[in-house]
C-alpha cells in the first residue's frame, strides 16, 4: 500500500512538472526604451548597480535595432575601442568617472530623442 501511495505522489509531481514545462515559457530580457532610459539615468545619478548594468550591456537587444545600437554605444563606453578609451571607474556609488558620465549623457540625449520620435500605439 505504501508503494502505491509513493507511486501516486511521484506520478502527480511528474505530471505537474511536465505541465509547467509545457505551458511555461522561457525567461526573456526585452526591456522597453523607457526602461533603458531609466537605467541610463540611474547610472548618471549613481543609483544603478553593476549587476543591472552588466545585464544590460551583456544581452543583445534583437527585438529593437535602435536599442541595440544604444547598447553597443554603452558597451564601447565601458570597454573602449580603437577610437575611444574605456570610461574610468567612478567613486561614491557612480559606475563611471565624470568624463564617462558626460559621454553617457550624450547617449541618454539620443535615446530621449528616439523615444520622442517613437509613434504612440494604443490597444483597444
Coordinates of N, CA and C in Angstrom, one line a residue:
X1 N 0.8 -1.2 0.0 CA 0.0 0.0 0.0 C 0.9 1.3 0.0
X2 N 2.0 1.2 0.8 CA 2.8 2.4 0.8 C 3.5 2.6 -0.6
X3 N 3.7 1.5 -1.3 CA 4.3 1.7 -2.6 C 3.4 2.4 -3.5
X4 N 2.1 2.1 -3.5 CA 1.1 2.7 -4.4 C 1.0 4.2 -4.0
X5 N 1.0 4.6 -2.7 CA 0.9 6.0 -2.3 C 2.2 6.7 -2.8
X6 N 3.3 6.2 -2.7 CA 4.6 6.8 -3.1 C 4.5 7.0 -4.7
X7 N 4.1 5.9 -5.4 CA 4.0 6.0 -6.8 C 3.0 7.0 -7.3
X8 N 1.8 7.2 -6.6 CA 0.8 8.2 -7.0 C 1.4 9.6 -6.7
X9 N 2.0 9.8 -5.6 CA 2.6 11.1 -5.3 C 3.7 11.5 -6.4
X10 N 4.5 10.5 -6.7 CA 5.6 10.8 -7.6 C 5.0 11.0 -9.0
X11 N 4.0 10.3 -9.4 CA 3.4 10.5 -10.7 C 2.7 11.9 -10.8
X12 N 2.0 12.3 -9.7 CA 1.4 13.6 -9.6 C 2.4 14.7 -9.8
X13 N 3.5 14.6 -9.1 CA 4.6 15.6 -9.1 C 5.2 15.6 -10.5
X14 N 5.4 14.5 -11.2 CA 6.0 14.5 -12.5 C 5.0 15.1 -13.5
X15 N 3.7 14.8 -13.4 CA 2.7 15.4 -14.3 C 2.7 16.9 -14.1
X16 N 2.7 17.4 -12.8 CA 2.7 18.8 -12.6 C 4.0 19.5 -13.2
X17 N 5.1 18.9 -13.1 CA 6.3 19.4 -13.6 C 6.3 19.4 -15.2
X18 N 5.8 18.4 -15.8 CA 5.6 18.3 -17.2 C 4.7 19.4 -17.7
X19 N 3.6 19.6 -17.0 CA 2.6 20.7 -17.4 C 3.3 22.1 -17.2
X20 N 4.1 22.3 -16.2 CA 4.7 23.6 -16.0 C 5.7 23.8 -17.1
X21 N 6.5 22.8 -17.5 CA 7.4 22.9 -18.6 C 6.7 23.1 -20.0
X22 N 5.6 22.5 -20.2 CA 4.9 22.6 -21.4 C 4.2 23.9 -21.6
X23 N 3.6 24.4 -20.5 CA 2.8 25.6 -20.6 C 3.6 26.9 -20.3
X24 N 4.7 26.7 -19.6 CA 5.6 27.8 -19.2 C 6.4 28.3 -20.4
X25 N 7.0 29.5 -20.2 CA 7.8 30.0 -21.3 C 9.2 30.4 -20.7
X26 N 10.1 30.4 -21.6 CA 11.5 30.7 -21.2 C 11.6 32.2 -20.8
X27 N 12.4 32.5 -19.8 CA 12.5 33.9 -19.4 C 13.3 34.7 -20.5
X28 N 12.8 35.9 -20.7 CA 13.4 36.7 -21.7 C 13.8 38.1 -21.1
X29 N 14.7 38.8 -21.7 CA 15.1 40.1 -21.3 C 14.7 41.0 -22.5
X30 N 13.6 41.7 -22.4 CA 13.1 42.5 -23.5 C 12.7 43.9 -22.9
X31 N 13.6 44.7 -22.5 CA 13.2 45.9 -21.8 C 12.7 46.9 -22.9
X32 N 11.9 47.8 -22.4 CA 11.4 48.9 -23.3 C 12.4 50.0 -23.4
X33 N 12.2 50.9 -24.3 CA 13.1 52.1 -24.4 C 13.0 52.9 -23.1
X34 N 11.8 53.1 -22.5 CA 11.7 53.8 -21.3 C 12.4 53.2 -20.1
X35 N 12.4 51.8 -20.1 CA 13.1 51.1 -19.0 C 14.6 51.3 -19.2
X36 N 15.1 51.3 -20.4 CA 16.6 51.6 -20.6 C 16.9 53.0 -20.3
X37 N 16.0 53.9 -20.7 CA 16.3 55.3 -20.3 C 16.4 55.5 -18.8
X38 N 15.5 54.8 -18.0 CA 15.6 54.9 -16.6 C 16.9 54.3 -16.1
X39 N 17.3 53.2 -16.7 CA 18.6 52.6 -16.3 C 19.7 53.5 -16.5
X40 N 19.8 54.1 -17.7 CA 20.9 55.0 -18.0 C 20.9 56.3 -17.1
X41 N 19.7 56.8 -16.8 CA 19.6 57.9 -15.9 C 20.0 57.5 -14.5
X42 N 19.8 56.3 -14.2 CA 20.3 55.8 -12.9 C 21.8 55.7 -12.8
X43 N 22.4 55.4 -13.9 CA 23.9 55.5 -14.0 C 24.4 56.9 -13.8
X44 N 23.7 57.8 -14.4 CA 24.1 59.2 -14.2 C 23.9 59.7 -12.8
X45 N 22.9 59.2 -12.1 CA 22.5 59.6 -10.8 C 23.3 58.8 -9.7
X46 N 23.8 57.7 -10.1 CA 24.6 56.8 -9.2 C 23.7 55.8 -8.5
X47 N 22.5 55.5 -9.0 CA 21.6 54.5 -8.4 C 21.6 53.2 -9.1
X48 N 22.1 53.1 -10.3 CA 22.1 51.8 -11.0 C 23.3 50.9 -10.5
X49 N 23.0 49.6 -10.3 CA 24.1 48.7 -9.8 C 24.9 48.2 -10.9
X50 N 26.0 47.6 -10.6 CA 26.9 47.0 -11.6 C 26.2 45.8 -12.2
X51 N 25.4 45.1 -11.4 CA 24.7 43.9 -11.9 C 23.7 44.2 -13.0
X52 N 22.9 45.3 -12.7 CA 21.9 45.7 -13.8 C 22.6 46.2 -15.0
X53 N 23.7 46.9 -14.8 CA 24.5 47.5 -16.0 C 25.1 46.3 -16.8
X54 N 25.7 45.3 -16.1 CA 26.3 44.2 -16.8 C 25.2 43.4 -17.6
X55 N 24.0 43.2 -17.0 CA 23.0 42.5 -17.7 C 22.6 43.3 -18.9
X56 N 22.5 44.6 -18.8 CA 22.1 45.4 -20.0 C 23.1 45.4 -21.1
X57 N 24.4 45.6 -20.8 CA 25.4 45.6 -21.9 C 25.7 44.2 -22.4
X58 N 25.4 43.2 -21.6 CA 25.8 41.9 -22.0 C 24.7 41.1 -22.8
X59 N 23.5 41.6 -22.8 CA 22.4 40.9 -23.5 C 22.0 41.6 -24.8
X60 N 22.2 41.0 -26.0 CA 21.8 41.7 -27.2 C 20.3 42.0 -27.2
X61 N 19.9 43.1 -27.9 CA 18.5 43.5 -28.0 C 18.0 43.2 -29.4
X62 N 17.7 42.0 -29.7 CA 17.3 41.6 -31.0 C 15.9 42.1 -31.3
X63 N 15.1 42.5 -30.3 CA 13.8 42.9 -30.6 C 13.7 44.4 -31.0
X64 N 14.7 45.2 -30.9 CA 14.7 46.6 -31.2 C 16.1 47.0 -31.7
X65 N 16.3 47.2 -33.0 CA 17.6 47.6 -33.5 C 18.1 48.9 -33.0
X66 N 17.3 49.9 -32.8 CA 17.7 51.2 -32.2 C 18.3 51.0 -30.8
X67 N 17.6 50.2 -30.0 CA 18.1 49.9 -28.7 C 19.4 49.1 -28.7
X68 N 19.5 48.3 -29.7 CA 20.8 47.5 -29.8 C 21.9 48.5 -30.1
X69 N 21.7 49.5 -31.0 CA 22.7 50.5 -31.3 C 23.1 51.3 -30.0
X70 N 22.1 51.6 -29.2 CA 22.4 52.3 -27.9 C 23.2 51.4 -27.0
X71 N 22.8 50.2 -27.0 CA 23.5 49.2 -26.1 C 25.0 49.1 -26.5
X72 N 25.2 49.0 -27.8 CA 26.6 48.9 -28.3 C 27.4 50.2 -28.0
X73 N 26.8 51.3 -28.1 CA 27.5 52.5 -27.7 C 27.8 52.5 -26.2
X74 N 26.9 52.0 -25.4 CA 27.2 51.8 -23.9 C 28.3 50.8 -23.7
X75 N 28.3 49.8 -24.5 CA 29.4 48.8 -24.4 C 30.8 49.4 -24.7
X76 N 30.8 50.2 -25.8 CA 32.0 50.9 -26.1 C 32.4 51.8 -25.0
X77 N 31.5 52.5 -24.4 CA 31.8 53.3 -23.2 C 32.4 52.6 -22.1
X78 N 32.0 51.4 -21.9 CA 32.5 50.6 -20.8 C 33.9 49.9 -21.2
X79 N 33.9 49.3 -22.4 CA 35.1 48.6 -22.8 C 36.1 49.3 -23.6
X80 N 35.6 50.4 -24.3 CA 36.5 51.1 -25.2 C 36.7 50.4 -26.5
X81 N 37.2 51.1 -27.5 CA 37.5 50.6 -28.8 C 38.7 51.3 -29.4
X82 N 38.9 51.2 -30.7 CA 40.1 51.8 -31.3 C 40.0 53.3 -31.3
X83 N 38.8 53.9 -31.3 CA 38.6 55.3 -31.4 C 38.5 56.0 -30.0
X84 N 37.9 55.3 -29.0 CA 37.7 55.9 -27.7 C 38.2 55.0 -26.6
X85 N 38.8 55.5 -25.6 CA 39.2 54.7 -24.5 C 38.0 54.3 -23.6
X86 N 38.2 53.3 -22.8 CA 37.1 52.9 -21.8 C 37.0 54.0 -20.8
X87 N 35.7 54.2 -20.3 CA 35.5 55.2 -19.2 C 36.1 54.7 -17.9
X88 N 36.6 55.6 -17.2 CA 37.2 55.3 -15.9 C 36.1 54.9 -14.9
X89 N 36.6 54.2 -13.9 CA 35.6 53.7 -12.8 C 35.3 54.9 -11.9
X90 N 34.1 55.0 -11.5 CA 33.6 56.1 -10.7 C 33.8 55.8 -9.2
X91 N 33.5 56.8 -8.4 CA 33.6 56.7 -7.0 C 32.3 57.1 -6.4
X92 N 32.1 56.8 -5.1 CA 30.9 57.2 -4.3 C 29.6 56.8 -5.0
X93 N 29.6 55.5 -5.4 CA 28.4 54.9 -5.9 C 28.2 55.1 -7.4
X94 N 29.0 55.9 -8.1 CA 28.9 56.0 -9.6 C 29.7 54.9 -10.3
X95 N 29.1 54.5 -11.4 CA 29.8 53.4 -12.1 C 31.0 54.0 -12.9
X96 N 30.8 55.2 -13.4 CA 31.9 55.8 -14.3 C 32.3 57.1 -13.7
X97 N 33.5 57.5 -14.2 CA 34.0 58.9 -13.8 C 33.2 60.0 -14.5
X98 N 33.6 61.2 -14.2 CA 32.9 62.3 -14.8 C 32.9 62.3 -16.3
X99 N 34.1 62.1 -16.9 CA 34.2 62.1 -18.3 C 33.3 61.0 -18.9
X100 N 33.3 59.8 -18.3 CA 32.4 58.7 -18.8 C 30.9 59.1 -18.7
X101 N 30.6 59.7 -17.6 CA 29.2 60.1 -17.4 C 28.8 61.2 -18.4
X102 N 29.7 62.1 -18.8 CA 29.4 63.0 -19.9 C 29.2 62.3 -21.2
X103 N 30.0 61.4 -21.5 CA 29.8 60.6 -22.7 C 28.5 59.8 -22.7
X104 N 28.1 59.3 -21.5 CA 26.8 58.7 -21.3 C 25.7 59.6 -21.5
X105 N 25.9 60.9 -21.0 CA 24.8 61.9 -21.1 C 24.4 62.1 -22.6
X106 N 25.4 62.1 -23.5 CA 25.0 62.2 -24.9 C 24.2 61.0 -25.4
X107 N 24.5 59.8 -24.9 CA 23.8 58.6 -25.3 C 22.4 58.8 -24.8
X108 N 22.2 59.3 -23.5 CA 20.9 59.5 -23.0 C 20.1 60.5 -23.8
X109 N 20.7 61.5 -24.2 CA 20.1 62.5 -25.0 C 19.6 61.9 -26.3
X110 N 20.4 61.1 -27.0 CA 20.0 60.4 -28.2 C 18.8 59.5 -28.0
X111 N 18.8 58.8 -26.9 CA 17.7 57.9 -26.5 C 16.5 58.6 -26.3
X112 N 16.6 59.8 -25.6 CA 15.4 60.6 -25.3 C 14.8 61.1 -26.6
X113 N 15.7 61.5 -27.6 CA 15.2 61.9 -28.9 C 14.5 60.8 -29.6
X114 N 15.1 59.6 -29.5 CA 14.5 58.4 -30.1 C 13.1 58.1 -29.6
X115 N 13.0 58.2 -28.3 CA 11.7 58.0 -27.6 C 10.7 59.0 -28.0
X116 N 11.1 60.3 -28.2 CA 10.2 61.3 -28.6 C 9.7 61.1 -30.0
X117 N 10.5 60.5 -30.9 CA 10.1 60.3 -32.2 C 9.3 59.0 -32.4
X118 N 9.3 58.2 -31.4 CA 8.6 56.9 -31.4 C 7.1 57.1 -31.5
X119 N 6.4 56.5 -32.5 CA 4.9 56.7 -32.6 C 4.2 56.1 -31.4
X120 N 3.1 56.6 -31.1 CA 2.3 56.2 -29.9 C 1.3 55.1 -30.4
X121 N 1.3 54.0 -29.7 CA 0.4 52.9 -30.0 C -0.6 52.8 -28.9
X122 N -1.8 52.5 -29.3 CA -2.8 52.2 -28.3 C -3.6 51.0 -28.6
X123 N -3.8 50.1 -27.6 CA -4.5 48.9 -27.9 C -6.0 49.1 -27.4
X124 N -6.9 48.8 -28.2 CA -8.3 48.9 -27.8 C -9.0 47.6 -27.6

